[in-house]
Amino acid sequence: MGRFVYADNSATTQVSDRVFESMLPYLKEEYGNASSLYKIGRDSSIAIEAARERVAKALGCEPREVYFTSCGSESDNWALKSTMERLGKKGKKHLITSAFEHHAILHTAQHLERLGYEVTYLPVDKDGLIDPQQVKEAIREDTALVSIMYANNEIGTIQPIAEIGAICKTAGVLFHTDAVQAIGNVPIDVRDQNIDMLSLSAHKIHGPKGIGALYVRKGVVLPNLIDGGAQERGHRAGTENVAYIVGLGQAIEDAVAGMGAKVEKLTRFRDQIIAELTKIPYTKLNGHPTKRLCTNVNISFEGVEGEALLLLLDSMGIAASSGSACTSGSLDPSHVLLSIGLRHEVAHGSLRLSLSDFNTQEDVDYIIECVPKVIERLRAMSPVWEDMMEAEKNK
Ligand code: PLP
C-alpha cells in the first residue's frame, strides 16, 4: 500500500476510536427503545439525554434547546422552512441569507421563493466576508429570519457571527447560523453571540454520518418537523437513533475539549501549505488569509483543470476536492468561488485541501511535495496554459 493522505475533511471525517467505542454498546446489547419504561429502554433514554447535555455544553445552551436530527441539511431545512411558514402567516415573508451558503440553505431558500416568500441573497466581498452593516441595511419590516453560515465549507472564511447576531437581536429578527463547518474549529457560545438557531452535523468532527442537531433558543417557536410520537419533545417524531446520538455527543465533547491544541497545530499546517503552494506562479489563495478555518486551504491554479488535478493527486494517494461541482453531475464552477469574483476558468482550477487533527507533519510535507509536480505536469499538457504563456510573451 502506497502513501495515503486524507485531505478532504470538510467533506467528511474518519470516525475516531473514542466515538466508535462509545457507540458500540447501543448497536448490540443496549438496544432498548428509549420510549419504553423497562430498564434497557430507560438506559437508552439516559444515554440520549447525556448526549444532549454534551451538545448543549459545547454550544453554551440548555439541553432542552437541543433537538437531534438526521444531518446538517435536515437542521437547515427545518430552521428555515418552519420559521418562514410560522412567521409568513403573520405577514413576515422575507428571508435574508448570503450568496455563498451551502446548498442545504440555498436550495431551501429557492424552494421558499417558489412558494412565494421573498429572499435577499447578500453578496460577499473578495475574501468571502459579509459586512454586518449589509445585514442591518437589508432588514425590513417584514423580515422573519436571517440565516448566515458560520464558516464556509469551500473557502473557510469565518463570518462576524456575534456582530450579525447583535444586529438581529436589536432589530427583533430571528438569527440562524449553519455551523456545520465551524463546530470544533471556533469557540461558539450561542448566548454571547445572540444565535437563535444553529445547525450542526456529527460527521465533520469524527462522528458518524447521518446524525446532526438543531439548537433552538428557548422561546423561539418552531413548528414540528415530523409529526408522530413524543420523541424530541414531539417536534421530530421517530424512534431515536441512539448509537448515533451517543456518537455525536462523544464527538462534540472531544472536538471542543481538543480545540485549542488542534487549532494551534492545524493553523501551522495550513499556513505551511499555503506558503509553499502559493509560490507556484499564477496561483491565488481563495478566502480570507486569517479569518479562515484552521482546516482550510483553497487555491486556484490558472491553466489547470480541477478534475484532472484531483485524479492525479488521487493516483499519488492524496484525497482532496476541487472548485467545480463535478460530484453533482454538473461542470459548473462552484457558486462560492464565483461569488468571490473568480472567473469561471480560474474557479475550475481550484483545489480544496481540508485538514483534521488526524493529519501529520508528514502528510503536510507530502502534499507540499506532490502538488507542485502535478501542477507542472498538467500545465505542460494544457493548451489553455500554452495560450496564456503565449499571450504573456506578446504583452
Ligand atoms: N452545511 C455546511 C456548511 C456543510 O459543509 C454541509 C456538508 O458538507 C452541510 C451543511 C450538510 O451537512 P450534512 O452532510 O450533515 O447534511
XYZ file of N, CA and C in Angstrom, residues 241-332:
276
model
N -32.199 7.301 17.007
C -31.020 6.562 16.574
C -29.988 6.661 17.704
N -30.186 5.825 18.738
C -29.448 6.012 19.994
C -27.928 5.976 19.788
N -27.444 4.966 19.073
C -25.991 4.830 18.909
C -25.390 6.075 18.251
N -26.087 6.592 17.266
C -25.553 7.746 16.534
C -25.640 9.026 17.368
N -26.699 9.117 18.153
C -26.822 10.275 19.056
C -25.681 10.237 20.079
N -25.420 9.037 20.612
C -24.314 8.891 21.570
C -22.990 9.264 20.882
N -22.831 8.836 19.638
C -21.614 9.150 18.875
C -21.449 10.646 18.670
N -22.546 11.323 18.381
C -22.487 12.786 18.229
C -22.059 13.445 19.539
N -22.651 12.960 20.642
C -22.299 13.535 21.956
C -20.810 13.400 22.240
N -20.271 12.203 21.965
C -18.841 11.968 22.208
C -17.989 12.829 21.275
N -18.400 12.894 20.002
C -17.608 13.635 19.008
C -17.543 15.119 19.357
N -18.665 15.674 19.757
C -18.677 17.126 20.009
C -17.907 17.453 21.297
N -18.028 16.572 22.280
C -17.278 16.810 23.516
C -15.771 16.773 23.228
N -15.351 15.758 22.465
C -13.922 15.636 22.134
C -13.453 16.817 21.275
N -14.305 17.232 20.327
C -13.912 18.316 19.421
C -13.677 19.609 20.203
N -14.556 19.885 21.146
C -14.420 21.139 21.898
C -13.255 21.044 22.889
N -13.114 19.876 23.536
C -12.023 19.716 24.517
C -10.652 19.845 23.844
N -10.535 19.333 22.616
C -9.224 19.331 21.967
C -9.000 20.528 21.057
N -9.909 21.505 21.118
C -9.881 22.567 20.104
C -8.607 23.438 20.153
N -8.183 23.823 21.362
C -7.034 24.730 21.483
C -5.804 24.160 20.786
N -5.449 22.925 21.161
C -4.236 22.300 20.608
C -4.396 22.051 19.112
N -5.583 21.654 18.726
C -5.828 21.353 17.310
C -5.692 22.621 16.461
N -6.298 23.715 16.918
C -6.252 24.953 16.140
C -4.799 25.415 15.990
N -4.053 25.265 17.062
C -2.642 25.693 17.029
C -1.865 24.859 15.982
N -2.074 23.548 16.023
C -1.346 22.658 15.103
C -1.803 22.845 13.655
N -3.122 22.879 13.467
C -3.618 22.940 12.084
C -3.405 24.310 11.440
N -3.389 25.366 12.243
C -3.092 26.691 11.683
C -1.670 26.682 11.123
N -0.780 26.045 11.856
C 0.614 25.927 11.403
C 0.666 25.117 10.099
N -0.005 23.984 10.076
C -0.013 23.132 8.871
C -0.620 23.901 7.681
N -1.775 24.517 7.949
C -2.481 25.258 6.883
C -1.565 26.318 6.288
N -0.924 27.096 7.175
C -0.104 28.206 6.684
C 1.151 27.717 5.955
N 1.664 26.561 6.373
C 2.816 25.983 5.641
C 2.393 25.612 4.218
N 1.239 24.966 4.118
C 0.769 24.541 2.784
C 0.509 25.780 1.925
N -0.162 26.771 2.492
C -0.484 27.979 1.722
C 0.813 28.667 1.266
N 1.758 28.797 2.190
C 3.018 29.496 1.853
C 3.733 28.778 0.708
N 3.779 27.460 0.773
C 4.514 26.718 -0.263
C 3.779 26.696 -1.602
N 2.470 26.429 -1.551
C 1.750 26.264 -2.822
C 1.525 27.597 -3.537
N 1.466 28.688 -2.795
C 1.280 29.973 -3.480
C 2.604 30.495 -4.063
N 3.683 29.740 -3.839
C 4.943 30.090 -4.537
C 4.849 29.693 -6.007
N 3.934 28.777 -6.314
C 3.750 28.352 -7.714
C 3.189 29.566 -8.478
N 3.755 29.910 -9.643
C 3.260 31.103 -10.347
C 1.804 30.952 -10.779
N 1.144 32.072 -10.899
C -0.263 32.133 -11.333
C -1.183 31.300 -10.434
N -1.040 31.542 -9.148
C -1.945 30.902 -8.182
C -2.588 31.978 -7.339
N -3.696 31.629 -6.726
C -4.388 32.606 -5.888
C -5.011 31.877 -4.703
N -4.789 32.413 -3.513
C -5.447 31.864 -2.323
C -6.887 32.350 -2.301
N -7.821 31.456 -2.166
C -9.227 31.848 -2.060
C -9.639 31.852 -0.600
N -10.403 32.883 -0.225
C -10.844 33.011 1.169
C -9.955 33.986 1.911
N -10.408 34.365 3.096
C -9.664 35.360 3.875
C -8.342 34.762 4.380
N -7.249 35.542 4.332
C -5.957 34.981 4.753
C -5.915 34.567 6.229
N -6.596 35.295 7.093
C -6.532 34.937 8.527
C -7.886 34.552 9.123
N -8.963 35.223 8.663
C -10.286 34.869 9.207
C -10.785 33.639 8.467
N -10.060 32.538 8.622
C -10.434 31.318 7.916
C -10.230 30.124 8.847
N -10.949 29.054 8.552
C -10.835 27.838 9.356
C -9.397 27.342 9.335
N -8.941 26.844 10.483
C -7.572 26.312 10.549
C -7.434 25.078 9.666
N -8.556 24.514 9.276
C -8.554 23.276 8.494
C -8.492 23.521 6.987
N -8.708 24.770 6.551
C -8.993 25.005 5.124
C -7.870 25.659 4.320
N -7.548 25.003 3.191
C -6.679 25.604 2.166
C -7.475 25.557 0.873
N -7.594 26.691 0.184
C -8.265 26.673 -1.125
C -7.485 27.574 -2.070
N -6.918 26.964 -3.099
C -6.037 27.702 -4.011
C -6.455 27.438 -5.447
N -6.468 28.523 -6.256
C -6.741 28.363 -7.702
C -5.419 28.376 -8.452
N -5.304 27.447 -9.395
C -4.112 27.368 -10.246
C -4.555 27.640 -11.669
N -4.094 28.736 -12.237
C -4.525 29.059 -13.608
C -3.975 28.032 -14.598
N -4.750 27.783 -15.643
C -4.317 26.860 -16.688
C -4.416 25.399 -16.284
N -5.144 25.129 -15.216
C -5.262 23.753 -14.723
C -6.736 23.402 -14.601
N -7.051 22.141 -14.853
C -8.430 21.696 -14.774
C -8.614 20.901 -13.472
N -9.603 21.319 -12.691
C -9.792 20.761 -11.347
C -9.897 19.246 -11.289
N -10.696 18.676 -12.208
C -10.907 17.219 -12.157
C -9.609 16.463 -12.421
N -8.847 16.967 -13.404
C -7.572 16.306 -13.731
C -6.633 16.398 -12.526
N -6.645 17.536 -11.880
C -5.806 17.750 -10.696
C -6.156 16.728 -9.605
N -7.460 16.555 -9.380
C -7.886 15.604 -8.347
C -7.509 14.173 -8.702
N -7.649 13.823 -9.991
C -7.341 12.445 -10.395
C -5.862 12.140 -10.247
N -5.018 13.112 -10.636
C -3.576 12.884 -10.491
C -3.174 12.810 -9.011
N -3.780 13.684 -8.210
C -3.461 13.630 -6.769
C -3.923 12.294 -6.186
N -5.080 11.846 -6.645
C -5.602 10.552 -6.175
C -4.614 9.431 -6.515
N -4.047 9.522 -7.724
C -3.104 8.461 -8.126
C -1.846 8.498 -7.253
N -1.597 9.637 -6.599
C -0.447 9.721 -5.694
C -0.873 9.480 -4.246
N -2.149 9.138 -4.060
C -2.632 8.798 -2.712
C -3.132 9.988 -1.914
N -3.443 11.105 -2.588
C -3.952 12.273 -1.853
C -5.427 12.472 -2.205
N -6.285 12.444 -1.190
C -7.720 12.674 -1.397
C -8.026 14.137 -1.082
N -8.506 14.867 -2.108
C -8.820 16.289 -1.924
C -10.076 16.601 -2.714
N -10.449 17.882 -2.811
C -11.603 18.203 -3.656
C -11.324 19.488 -4.440
N -12.208 19.770 -5.408
C -11.917 20.901 -6.292
C -13.082 21.889 -6.315
N -12.906 22.927 -7.122
C -13.892 24.012 -7.124
C -15.022 23.841 -8.109
N -15.049 22.744 -8.834
C -16.195 22.577 -9.711
C -17.065 21.467 -9.169
N -18.347 21.630 -9.377
C -19.289 20.731 -8.710
C -19.467 19.444 -9.503
N -18.338 18.767 -9.806
C -18.435 17.574 -10.650
C -19.256 16.484 -9.988
N -19.224 16.450 -8.652
C -19.953 15.401 -7.937
C -21.448 15.528 -8.157
N -21.911 16.748 -8.430
C -23.352 16.921 -8.615
C -23.730 16.684 -10.077
N -22.785 16.192 -10.865
C -23.079 15.879 -12.257
C -23.037 17.108 -13.137
N -22.566 18.228 -12.599
C -22.513 19.459 -13.391
C -21.070 19.930 -13.427
N -20.705 20.541 -14.531
C -19.334 21.051 -14.602
C -19.283 22.541 -14.302
N -20.399 23.071 -13.773
C -20.405 24.484 -13.406
C -19.437 24.695 -12.249
